[in-house]
Coordinates of C-alpha atoms in Angstrom, one line a residue:
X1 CA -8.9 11.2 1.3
X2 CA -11.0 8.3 1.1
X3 CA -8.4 5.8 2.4
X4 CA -8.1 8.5 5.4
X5 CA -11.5 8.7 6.0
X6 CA -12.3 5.0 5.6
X7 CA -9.4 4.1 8.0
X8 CA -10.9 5.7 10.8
X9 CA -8.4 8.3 11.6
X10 CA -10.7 10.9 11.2
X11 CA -12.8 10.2 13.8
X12 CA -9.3 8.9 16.1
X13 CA -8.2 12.0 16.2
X14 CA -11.3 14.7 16.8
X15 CA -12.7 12.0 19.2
X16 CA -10.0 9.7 20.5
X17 CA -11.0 5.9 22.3
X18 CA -8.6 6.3 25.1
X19 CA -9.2 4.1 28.3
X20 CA -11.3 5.6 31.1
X21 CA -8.2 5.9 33.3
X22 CA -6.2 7.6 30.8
X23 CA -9.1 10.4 30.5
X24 CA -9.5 10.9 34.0
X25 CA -5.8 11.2 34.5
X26 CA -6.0 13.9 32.2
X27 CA -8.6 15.8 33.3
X28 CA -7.0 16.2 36.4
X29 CA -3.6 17.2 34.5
X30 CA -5.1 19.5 32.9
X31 CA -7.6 21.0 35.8
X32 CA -4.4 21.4 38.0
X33 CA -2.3 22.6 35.2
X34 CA -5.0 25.7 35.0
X35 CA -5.3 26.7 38.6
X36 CA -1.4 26.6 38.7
X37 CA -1.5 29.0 35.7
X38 CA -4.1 31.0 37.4
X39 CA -2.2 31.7 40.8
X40 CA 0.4 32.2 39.1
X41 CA -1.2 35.2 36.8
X42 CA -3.6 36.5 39.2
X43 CA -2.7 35.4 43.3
X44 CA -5.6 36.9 44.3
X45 CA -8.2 35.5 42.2
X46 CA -6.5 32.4 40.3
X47 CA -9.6 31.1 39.2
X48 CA -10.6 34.3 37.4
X49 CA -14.3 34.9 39.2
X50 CA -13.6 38.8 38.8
X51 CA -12.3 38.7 35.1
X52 CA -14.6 39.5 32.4
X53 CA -14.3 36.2 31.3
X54 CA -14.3 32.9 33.4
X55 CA -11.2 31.2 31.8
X56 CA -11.1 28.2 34.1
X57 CA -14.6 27.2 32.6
X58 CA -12.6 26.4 29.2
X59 CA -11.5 23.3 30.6
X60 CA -14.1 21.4 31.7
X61 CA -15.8 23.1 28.1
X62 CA -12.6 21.0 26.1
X63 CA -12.6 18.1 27.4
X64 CA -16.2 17.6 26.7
X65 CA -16.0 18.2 23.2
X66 CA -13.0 16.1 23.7
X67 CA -14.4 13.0 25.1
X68 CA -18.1 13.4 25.6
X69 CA -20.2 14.8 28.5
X70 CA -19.5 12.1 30.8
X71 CA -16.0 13.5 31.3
X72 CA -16.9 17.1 31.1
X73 CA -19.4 16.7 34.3
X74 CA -16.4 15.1 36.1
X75 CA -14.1 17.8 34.9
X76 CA -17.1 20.2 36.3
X77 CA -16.9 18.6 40.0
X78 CA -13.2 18.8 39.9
X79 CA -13.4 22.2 39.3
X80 CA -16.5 22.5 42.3
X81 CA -13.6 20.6 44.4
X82 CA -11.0 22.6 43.5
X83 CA -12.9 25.6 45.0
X84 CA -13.4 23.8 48.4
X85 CA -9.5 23.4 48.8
X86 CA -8.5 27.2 47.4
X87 CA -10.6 27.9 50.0
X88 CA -8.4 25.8 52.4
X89 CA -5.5 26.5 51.3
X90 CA -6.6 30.5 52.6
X91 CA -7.8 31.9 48.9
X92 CA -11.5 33.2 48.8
X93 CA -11.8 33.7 52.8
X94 CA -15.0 35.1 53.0
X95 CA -16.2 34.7 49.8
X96 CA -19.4 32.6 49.3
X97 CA -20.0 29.9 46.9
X98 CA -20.1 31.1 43.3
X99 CA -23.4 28.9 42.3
X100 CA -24.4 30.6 39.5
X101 CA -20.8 30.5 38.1
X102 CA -21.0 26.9 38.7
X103 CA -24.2 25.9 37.2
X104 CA -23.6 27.7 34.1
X105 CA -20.8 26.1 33.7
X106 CA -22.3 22.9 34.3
X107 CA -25.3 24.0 31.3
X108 CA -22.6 24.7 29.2
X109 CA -20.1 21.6 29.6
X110 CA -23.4 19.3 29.1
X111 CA -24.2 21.4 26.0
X112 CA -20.9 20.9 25.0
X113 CA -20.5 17.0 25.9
X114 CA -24.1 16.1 23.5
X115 CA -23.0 18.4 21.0
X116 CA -19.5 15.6 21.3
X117 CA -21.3 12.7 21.8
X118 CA -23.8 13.5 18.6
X119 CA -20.5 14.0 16.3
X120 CA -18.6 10.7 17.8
X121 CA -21.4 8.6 16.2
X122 CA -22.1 10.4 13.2
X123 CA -17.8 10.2 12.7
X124 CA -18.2 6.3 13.4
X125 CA -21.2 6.0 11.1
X126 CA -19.4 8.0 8.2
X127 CA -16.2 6.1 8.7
X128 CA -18.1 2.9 8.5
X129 CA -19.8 3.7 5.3
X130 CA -16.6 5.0 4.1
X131 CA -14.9 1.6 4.9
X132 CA -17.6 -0.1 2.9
X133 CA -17.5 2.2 -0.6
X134 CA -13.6 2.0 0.0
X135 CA -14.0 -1.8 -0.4
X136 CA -16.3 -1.6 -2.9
X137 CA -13.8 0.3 -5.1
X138 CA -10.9 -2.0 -4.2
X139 CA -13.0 -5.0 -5.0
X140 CA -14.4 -3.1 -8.6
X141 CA -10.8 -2.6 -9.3
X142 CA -9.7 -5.8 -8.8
X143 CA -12.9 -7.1 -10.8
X144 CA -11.9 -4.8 -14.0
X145 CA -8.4 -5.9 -14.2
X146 CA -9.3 -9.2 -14.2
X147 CA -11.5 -8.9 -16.8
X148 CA -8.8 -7.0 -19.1
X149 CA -6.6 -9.5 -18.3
X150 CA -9.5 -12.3 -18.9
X151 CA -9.8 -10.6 -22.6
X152 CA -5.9 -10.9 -23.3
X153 CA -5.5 -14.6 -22.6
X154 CA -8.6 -15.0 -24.8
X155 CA -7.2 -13.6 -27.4
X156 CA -4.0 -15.2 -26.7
X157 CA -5.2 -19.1 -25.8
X158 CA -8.4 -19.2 -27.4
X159 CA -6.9 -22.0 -30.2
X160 CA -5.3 -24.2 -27.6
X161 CA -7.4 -24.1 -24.5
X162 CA -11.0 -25.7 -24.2
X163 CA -12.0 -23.1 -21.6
X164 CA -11.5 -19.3 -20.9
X165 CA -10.6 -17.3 -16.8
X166 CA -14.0 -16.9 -16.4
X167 CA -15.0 -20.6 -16.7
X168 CA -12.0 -21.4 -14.7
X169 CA -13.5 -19.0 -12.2
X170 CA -17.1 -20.1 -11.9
X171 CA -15.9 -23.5 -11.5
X172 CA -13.6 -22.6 -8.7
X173 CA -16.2 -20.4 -7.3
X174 CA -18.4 -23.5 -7.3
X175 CA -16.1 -25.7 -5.5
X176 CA -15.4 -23.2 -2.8
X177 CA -18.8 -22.4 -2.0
X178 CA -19.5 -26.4 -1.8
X179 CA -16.6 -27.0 0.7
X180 CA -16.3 -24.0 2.6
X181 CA -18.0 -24.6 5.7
X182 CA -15.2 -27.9 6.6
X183 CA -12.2 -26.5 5.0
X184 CA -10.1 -23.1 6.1
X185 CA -9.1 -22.8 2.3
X186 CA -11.6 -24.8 0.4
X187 CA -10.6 -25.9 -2.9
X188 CA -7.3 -24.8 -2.8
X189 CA -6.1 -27.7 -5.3
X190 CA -8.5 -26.1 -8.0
X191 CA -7.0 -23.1 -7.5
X192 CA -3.3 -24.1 -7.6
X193 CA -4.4 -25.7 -10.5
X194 CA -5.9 -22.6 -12.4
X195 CA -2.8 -20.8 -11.2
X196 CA -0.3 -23.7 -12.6
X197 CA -2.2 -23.2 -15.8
X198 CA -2.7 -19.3 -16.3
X199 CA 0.5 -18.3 -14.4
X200 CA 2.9 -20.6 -15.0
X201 CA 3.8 -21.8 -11.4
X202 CA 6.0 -25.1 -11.7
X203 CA 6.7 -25.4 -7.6
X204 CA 4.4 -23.6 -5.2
X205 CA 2.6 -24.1 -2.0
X206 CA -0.3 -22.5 0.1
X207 CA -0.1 -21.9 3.4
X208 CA -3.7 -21.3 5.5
X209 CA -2.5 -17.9 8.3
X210 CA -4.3 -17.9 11.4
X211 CA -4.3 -14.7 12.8
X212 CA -0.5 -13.5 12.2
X213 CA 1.1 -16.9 12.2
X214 CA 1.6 -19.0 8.7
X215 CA 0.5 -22.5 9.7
X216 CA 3.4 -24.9 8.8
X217 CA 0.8 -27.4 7.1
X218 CA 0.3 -26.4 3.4
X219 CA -3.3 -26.6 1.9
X220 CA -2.3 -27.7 -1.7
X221 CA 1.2 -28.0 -2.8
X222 CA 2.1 -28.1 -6.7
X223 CA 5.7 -30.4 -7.3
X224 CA 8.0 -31.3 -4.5
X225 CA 8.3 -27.9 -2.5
X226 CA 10.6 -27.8 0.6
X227 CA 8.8 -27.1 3.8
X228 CA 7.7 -23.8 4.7
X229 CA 10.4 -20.6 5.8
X230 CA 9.3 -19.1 8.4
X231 CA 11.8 -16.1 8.7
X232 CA 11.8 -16.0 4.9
X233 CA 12.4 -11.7 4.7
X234 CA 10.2 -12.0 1.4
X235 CA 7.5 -13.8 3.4
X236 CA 7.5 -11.2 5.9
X237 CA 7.6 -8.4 3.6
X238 CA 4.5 -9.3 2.0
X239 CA 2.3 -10.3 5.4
X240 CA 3.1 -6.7 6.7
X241 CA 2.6 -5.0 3.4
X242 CA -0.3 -6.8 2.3
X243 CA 0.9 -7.1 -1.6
X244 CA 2.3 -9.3 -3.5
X245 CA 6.2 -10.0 -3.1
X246 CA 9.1 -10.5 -5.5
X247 CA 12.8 -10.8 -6.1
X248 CA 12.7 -8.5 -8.6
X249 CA 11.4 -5.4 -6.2
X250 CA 14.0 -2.7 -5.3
X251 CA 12.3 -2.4 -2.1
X252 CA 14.1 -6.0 -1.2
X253 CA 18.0 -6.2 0.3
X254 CA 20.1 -6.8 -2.6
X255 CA 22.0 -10.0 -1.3
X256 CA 18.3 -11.6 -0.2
X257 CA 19.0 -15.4 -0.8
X258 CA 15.5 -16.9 0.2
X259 CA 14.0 -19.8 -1.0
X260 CA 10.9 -18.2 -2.5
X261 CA 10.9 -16.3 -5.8
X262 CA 7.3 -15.0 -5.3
X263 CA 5.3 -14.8 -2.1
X264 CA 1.5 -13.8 -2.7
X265 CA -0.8 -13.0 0.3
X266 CA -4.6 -14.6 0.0
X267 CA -6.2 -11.1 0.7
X268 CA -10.2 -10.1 0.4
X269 CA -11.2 -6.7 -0.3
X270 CA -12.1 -5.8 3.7
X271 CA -8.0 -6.6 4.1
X272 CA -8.7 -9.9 5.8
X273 CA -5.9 -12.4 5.1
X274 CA -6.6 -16.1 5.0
X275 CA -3.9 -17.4 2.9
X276 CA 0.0 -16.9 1.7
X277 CA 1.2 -18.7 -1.9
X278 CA 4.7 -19.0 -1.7
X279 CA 6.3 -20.0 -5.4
X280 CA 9.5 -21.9 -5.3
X281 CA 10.1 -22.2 -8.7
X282 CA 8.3 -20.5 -12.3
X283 CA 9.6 -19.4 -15.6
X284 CA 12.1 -16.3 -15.1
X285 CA 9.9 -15.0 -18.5
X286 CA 6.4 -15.1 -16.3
X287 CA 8.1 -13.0 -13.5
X288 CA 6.8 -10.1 -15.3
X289 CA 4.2 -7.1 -14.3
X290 CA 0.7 -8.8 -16.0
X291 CA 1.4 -12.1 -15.1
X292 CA 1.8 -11.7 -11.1
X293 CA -1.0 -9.2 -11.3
X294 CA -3.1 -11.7 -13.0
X295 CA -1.9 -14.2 -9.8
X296 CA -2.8 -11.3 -7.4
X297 CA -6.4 -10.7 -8.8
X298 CA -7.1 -14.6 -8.9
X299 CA -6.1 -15.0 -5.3
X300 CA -7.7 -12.0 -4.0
X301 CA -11.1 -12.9 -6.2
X302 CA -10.4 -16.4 -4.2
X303 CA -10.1 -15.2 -0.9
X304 CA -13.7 -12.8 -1.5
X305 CA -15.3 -16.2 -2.3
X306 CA -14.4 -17.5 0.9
X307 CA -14.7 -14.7 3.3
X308 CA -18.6 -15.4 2.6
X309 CA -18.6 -18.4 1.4
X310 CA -20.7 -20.1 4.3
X311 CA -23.5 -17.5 4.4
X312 CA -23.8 -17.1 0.7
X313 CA -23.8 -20.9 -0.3
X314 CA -27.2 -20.9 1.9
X315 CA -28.3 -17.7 0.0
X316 CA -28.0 -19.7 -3.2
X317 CA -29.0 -23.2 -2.5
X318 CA -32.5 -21.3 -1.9
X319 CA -32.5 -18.9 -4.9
X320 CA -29.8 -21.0 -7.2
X321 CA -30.6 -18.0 -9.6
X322 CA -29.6 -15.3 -7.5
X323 CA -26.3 -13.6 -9.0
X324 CA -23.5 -14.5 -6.9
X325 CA -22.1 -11.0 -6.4
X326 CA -25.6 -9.8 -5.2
X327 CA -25.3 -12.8 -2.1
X328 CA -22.2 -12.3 -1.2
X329 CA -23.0 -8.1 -0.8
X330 CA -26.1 -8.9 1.0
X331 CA -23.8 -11.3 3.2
X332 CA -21.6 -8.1 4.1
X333 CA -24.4 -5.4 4.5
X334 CA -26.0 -7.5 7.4
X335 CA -22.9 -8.1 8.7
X336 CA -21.9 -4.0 8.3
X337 CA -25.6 -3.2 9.2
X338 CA -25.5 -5.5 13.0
X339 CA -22.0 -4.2 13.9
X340 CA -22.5 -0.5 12.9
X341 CA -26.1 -0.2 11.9
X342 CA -25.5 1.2 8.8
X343 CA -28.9 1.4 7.3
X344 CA -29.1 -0.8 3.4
X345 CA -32.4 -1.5 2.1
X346 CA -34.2 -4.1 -0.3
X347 CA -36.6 -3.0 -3.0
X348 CA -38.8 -5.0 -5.0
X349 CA -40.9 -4.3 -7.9
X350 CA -43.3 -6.5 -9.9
X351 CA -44.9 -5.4 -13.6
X352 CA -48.1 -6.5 -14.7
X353 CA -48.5 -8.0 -18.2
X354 CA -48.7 -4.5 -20.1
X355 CA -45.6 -3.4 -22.5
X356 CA -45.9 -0.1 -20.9
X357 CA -45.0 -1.7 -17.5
X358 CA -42.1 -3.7 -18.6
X359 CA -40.3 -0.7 -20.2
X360 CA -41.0 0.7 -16.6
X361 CA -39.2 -1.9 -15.3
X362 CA -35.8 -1.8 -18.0
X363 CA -35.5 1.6 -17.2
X364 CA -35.4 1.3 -13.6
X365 CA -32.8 -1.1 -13.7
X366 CA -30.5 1.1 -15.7
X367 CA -31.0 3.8 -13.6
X368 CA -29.3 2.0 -10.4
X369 CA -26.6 3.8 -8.3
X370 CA -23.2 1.9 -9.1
X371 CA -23.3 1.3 -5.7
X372 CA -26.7 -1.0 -6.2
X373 CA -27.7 -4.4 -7.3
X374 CA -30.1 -6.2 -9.4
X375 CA -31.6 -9.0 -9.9
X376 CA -33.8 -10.3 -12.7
X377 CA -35.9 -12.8 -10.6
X378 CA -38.1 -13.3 -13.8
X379 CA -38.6 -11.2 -16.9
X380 CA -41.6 -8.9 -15.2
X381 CA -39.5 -9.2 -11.1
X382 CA -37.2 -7.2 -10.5
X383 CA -35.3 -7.2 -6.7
X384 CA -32.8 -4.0 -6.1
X385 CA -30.0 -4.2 -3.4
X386 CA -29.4 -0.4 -1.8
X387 CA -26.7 -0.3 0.2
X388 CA -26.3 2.7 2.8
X389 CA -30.2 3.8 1.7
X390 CA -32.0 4.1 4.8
X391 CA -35.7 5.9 4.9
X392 CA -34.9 8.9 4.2
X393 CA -32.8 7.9 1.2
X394 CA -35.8 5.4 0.3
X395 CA -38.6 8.0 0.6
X396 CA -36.2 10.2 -1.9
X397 CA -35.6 7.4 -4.5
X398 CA -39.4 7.2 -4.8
X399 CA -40.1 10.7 -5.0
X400 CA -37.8 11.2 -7.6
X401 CA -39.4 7.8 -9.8
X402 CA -42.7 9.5 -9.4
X403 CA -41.8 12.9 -10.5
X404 CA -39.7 10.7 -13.7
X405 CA -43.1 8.6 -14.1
X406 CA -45.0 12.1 -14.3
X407 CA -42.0 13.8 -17.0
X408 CA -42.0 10.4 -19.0
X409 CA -44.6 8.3 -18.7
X410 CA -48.0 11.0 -17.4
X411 CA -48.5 8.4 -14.5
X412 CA -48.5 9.5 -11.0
X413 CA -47.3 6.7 -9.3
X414 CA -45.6 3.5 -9.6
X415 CA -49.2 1.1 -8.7
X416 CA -51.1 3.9 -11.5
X417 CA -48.3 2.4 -14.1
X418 CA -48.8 -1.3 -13.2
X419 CA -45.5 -1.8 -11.1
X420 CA -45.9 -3.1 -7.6
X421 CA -43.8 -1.9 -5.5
X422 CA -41.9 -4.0 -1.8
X423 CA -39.6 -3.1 0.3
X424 CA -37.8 -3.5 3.4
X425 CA -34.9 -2.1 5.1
X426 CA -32.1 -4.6 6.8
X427 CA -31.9 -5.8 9.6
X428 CA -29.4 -7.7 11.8
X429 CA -31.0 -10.7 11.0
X430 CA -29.2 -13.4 8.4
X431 CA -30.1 -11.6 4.9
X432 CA -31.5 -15.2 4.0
X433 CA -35.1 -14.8 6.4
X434 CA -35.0 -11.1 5.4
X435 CA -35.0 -12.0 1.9
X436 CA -38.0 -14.5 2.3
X437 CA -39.8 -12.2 3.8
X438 CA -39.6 -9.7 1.5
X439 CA -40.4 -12.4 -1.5
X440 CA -43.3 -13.9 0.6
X441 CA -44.9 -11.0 1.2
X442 CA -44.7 -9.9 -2.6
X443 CA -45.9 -13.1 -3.8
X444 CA -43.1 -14.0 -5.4

């Protein structure tokens, strides 16, 4: 439901984005399509004004809900026009203008058309936070197995090798973060390299993709590879699928004589891909289930890194303390929050020097959301991240840590306790001034 939801199909369907030409055709279809219906039922009246119900005024009432009350006021002077020609074409001789017919149908289309338009944003606002949590859950998963996998090869290579995953990782986050703003796949050599050494790849290459096209000119290339296959079917299969790709997979034609043994797209958790590795040649032992899904997680963990690599790399040459995962989510919210304005806040929160304060603090941080952030600036500073928290999610957060102060602690407030409390919600702005401001203002 959530994938459905966060897809935008939802919203596609009970409001569609059709052209304006494509609406308007329509409404004419459809306005024609009635009156034809109507002389065909009742010759004498076929726009029902003698019925106990006005039926034609269920058109102009449908499309607004359909597509807003821009088209339903058109629909509404079609239907005024349509009168004017009956009347032509020898129907309602005599008759005069039904205006009060008219304008309630007009009060009751606009109704109808803000009722519509009030729904298409909330829809778009829902999908979009939808989107986001979806990601967040792809990118927690992806996070997890990589640290049961991380644990394994511990266990597994802790005699022989001077360094565990999650060195590796740091030190490839490091390098990517340094080169990212001049390279399309910065430090892809590092990363062929961890993947020689934890998967096992003998002869590989990555490829940067532009759009849908595989650039022919690898970024890092492990042994002597051949150059790159463009109408390779496993390639294909795993650029339209978005997964990774082997020759072991039933889904594959059973006389498939490609080059490549496993093809792995670069993919980030908002389904962005910036990358292919295509492996020409590994043990047939490490084609196996944990080891390509270790080579999956690394590359998608890779491709995250980059995808805000530029802005976060300013976040932490600033605060070099700031946890990595907390500037690369700030990165996304301002991006999520100027293209949707999907409301995230910042809060802040500074103890004074009593005991009684600082055990306010601890228990605020284990109280977070799993959705929100934290980071220790110092041992009495503590920043929060809220994402999708606007004021009225803000004003409940600190209702609710009063009434806990009051249950726990007998303060009434946060200030009566010795916590300062900051805040700000996000704007469009780069999250690095909005995060100085917050900071300057506290003090900090």
């Amino acid at each position: 439901m959530l994938e459905r939801i966060g897809s935008g199909k939802l919203a596609a369907w009970l409001a569609p984005a059709k052209g304006v030409g494509w609406s308007v055709f329509e409404t004419l279809v459809l306005l024609v399509a009635a009156i034809a219906v109507g002389i065909w039922l009742r010759p004498l009246d076929p726009l029902a004004l003698d019925a106990n119900f006005r039926w034609i005024l269920l058109v102009p009432i449908l499309l607004a809900l359909r597509y807003g009350s821009l088209l339903g006021v058109f629909a509404m002077l079609c239907l005024i026009g349509s009168w004017f020609v009956l009347q032509f074409l020898g129907y309602y001789i005599g008759l005069r203008f039904p205006e009060g017919l008219m304008l309630g149908g007009f009060v009751i289309t606009l109704i109808a058309g803000e009722f519509a338009d009030l729904w298409r944003v909330r829809l778009m606002r829902s999908d979009s936070a939808a989107s986001y949590a979806l990601e967040r859950l792809q990118n927690l998963t992806q996070r997890y197995v990589l640290l049961r996998l991380s644990h394994d090869r511990l266990e597994e290579n802790l005699l022989i090798k001077p360094y565990t995953v999650r060195d590796a990782l740091t030190r490839l986050r490091d390098l990517t973060l340094e080169e990212s703003e001049t390279v399309t796949l910065p430090a892809s050599d590092d990363l062929m390299s961890l993947l020689a050494e934890y998967c096992h790849l003998q002869r590989a290459a990555i490829y940067p993709v532009s759009g849908d096209q595989v650039i022919d000119t690898p970024a890092a290339v492990l042994g002597e590879c051949k150059p790159l296959e463009q109408d390779n079917a496993l390639l294909a299969y795993a650029l339209d699928s978005q997964t990774l790709a082997h020759v072991q997979q039933s889904e594959h034609d059973d006389v498939y004589h490609g080059l490549y043994l496993v093809v792995a797209p670069v993919l980030s958790s908002s389904g962005e891909i910036n990358g292919v590795l295509v492996i020409e040649r590994m043990p047939f032992l490490s084609i196996n289930y944990e080891n390509l899904q270790l080579l999956s997680v690394l590359l998608n963990f890779y491709a995250d890194v980059v995808l805000s690599g530029t802005d976060a790399r300013l976040l932490l040459d600033r605060w070099p303390e700031l946890p990595f995962r907390m500037a690369s989510e700030m990165v996304a919210l301002t991006r999520l929050r100027k293209d949707v304005r999907v409301e995230n806040s910042l809060t802040l929160f500074i103890a004074d020097d009593s005991e009684q304060a600082g055990l306010i603090l601890d228990a605020l941080a284990r109280g977070m959301r799993s959705l929100d952030l934290a980071w220790w600036i110092n041992d009495r500073v503590l920043l929060m991240m809220m994402p999708m928290t606007g004021e009225s999610g803000l004003e409940g957060f600190i209702m609710r840590t009063d009434n806990w102060l009051q249950d726990e602690f007998a303060f009434m407030s946060l200030r009566q306790a010795g916590v300062q409390f900051f805040y700000r919600h996000m704007d469009g702005r780069d999250a690095e001034t909005q995060l100085a401001e917050l900071l300057e203002a506290a003090g900090v």
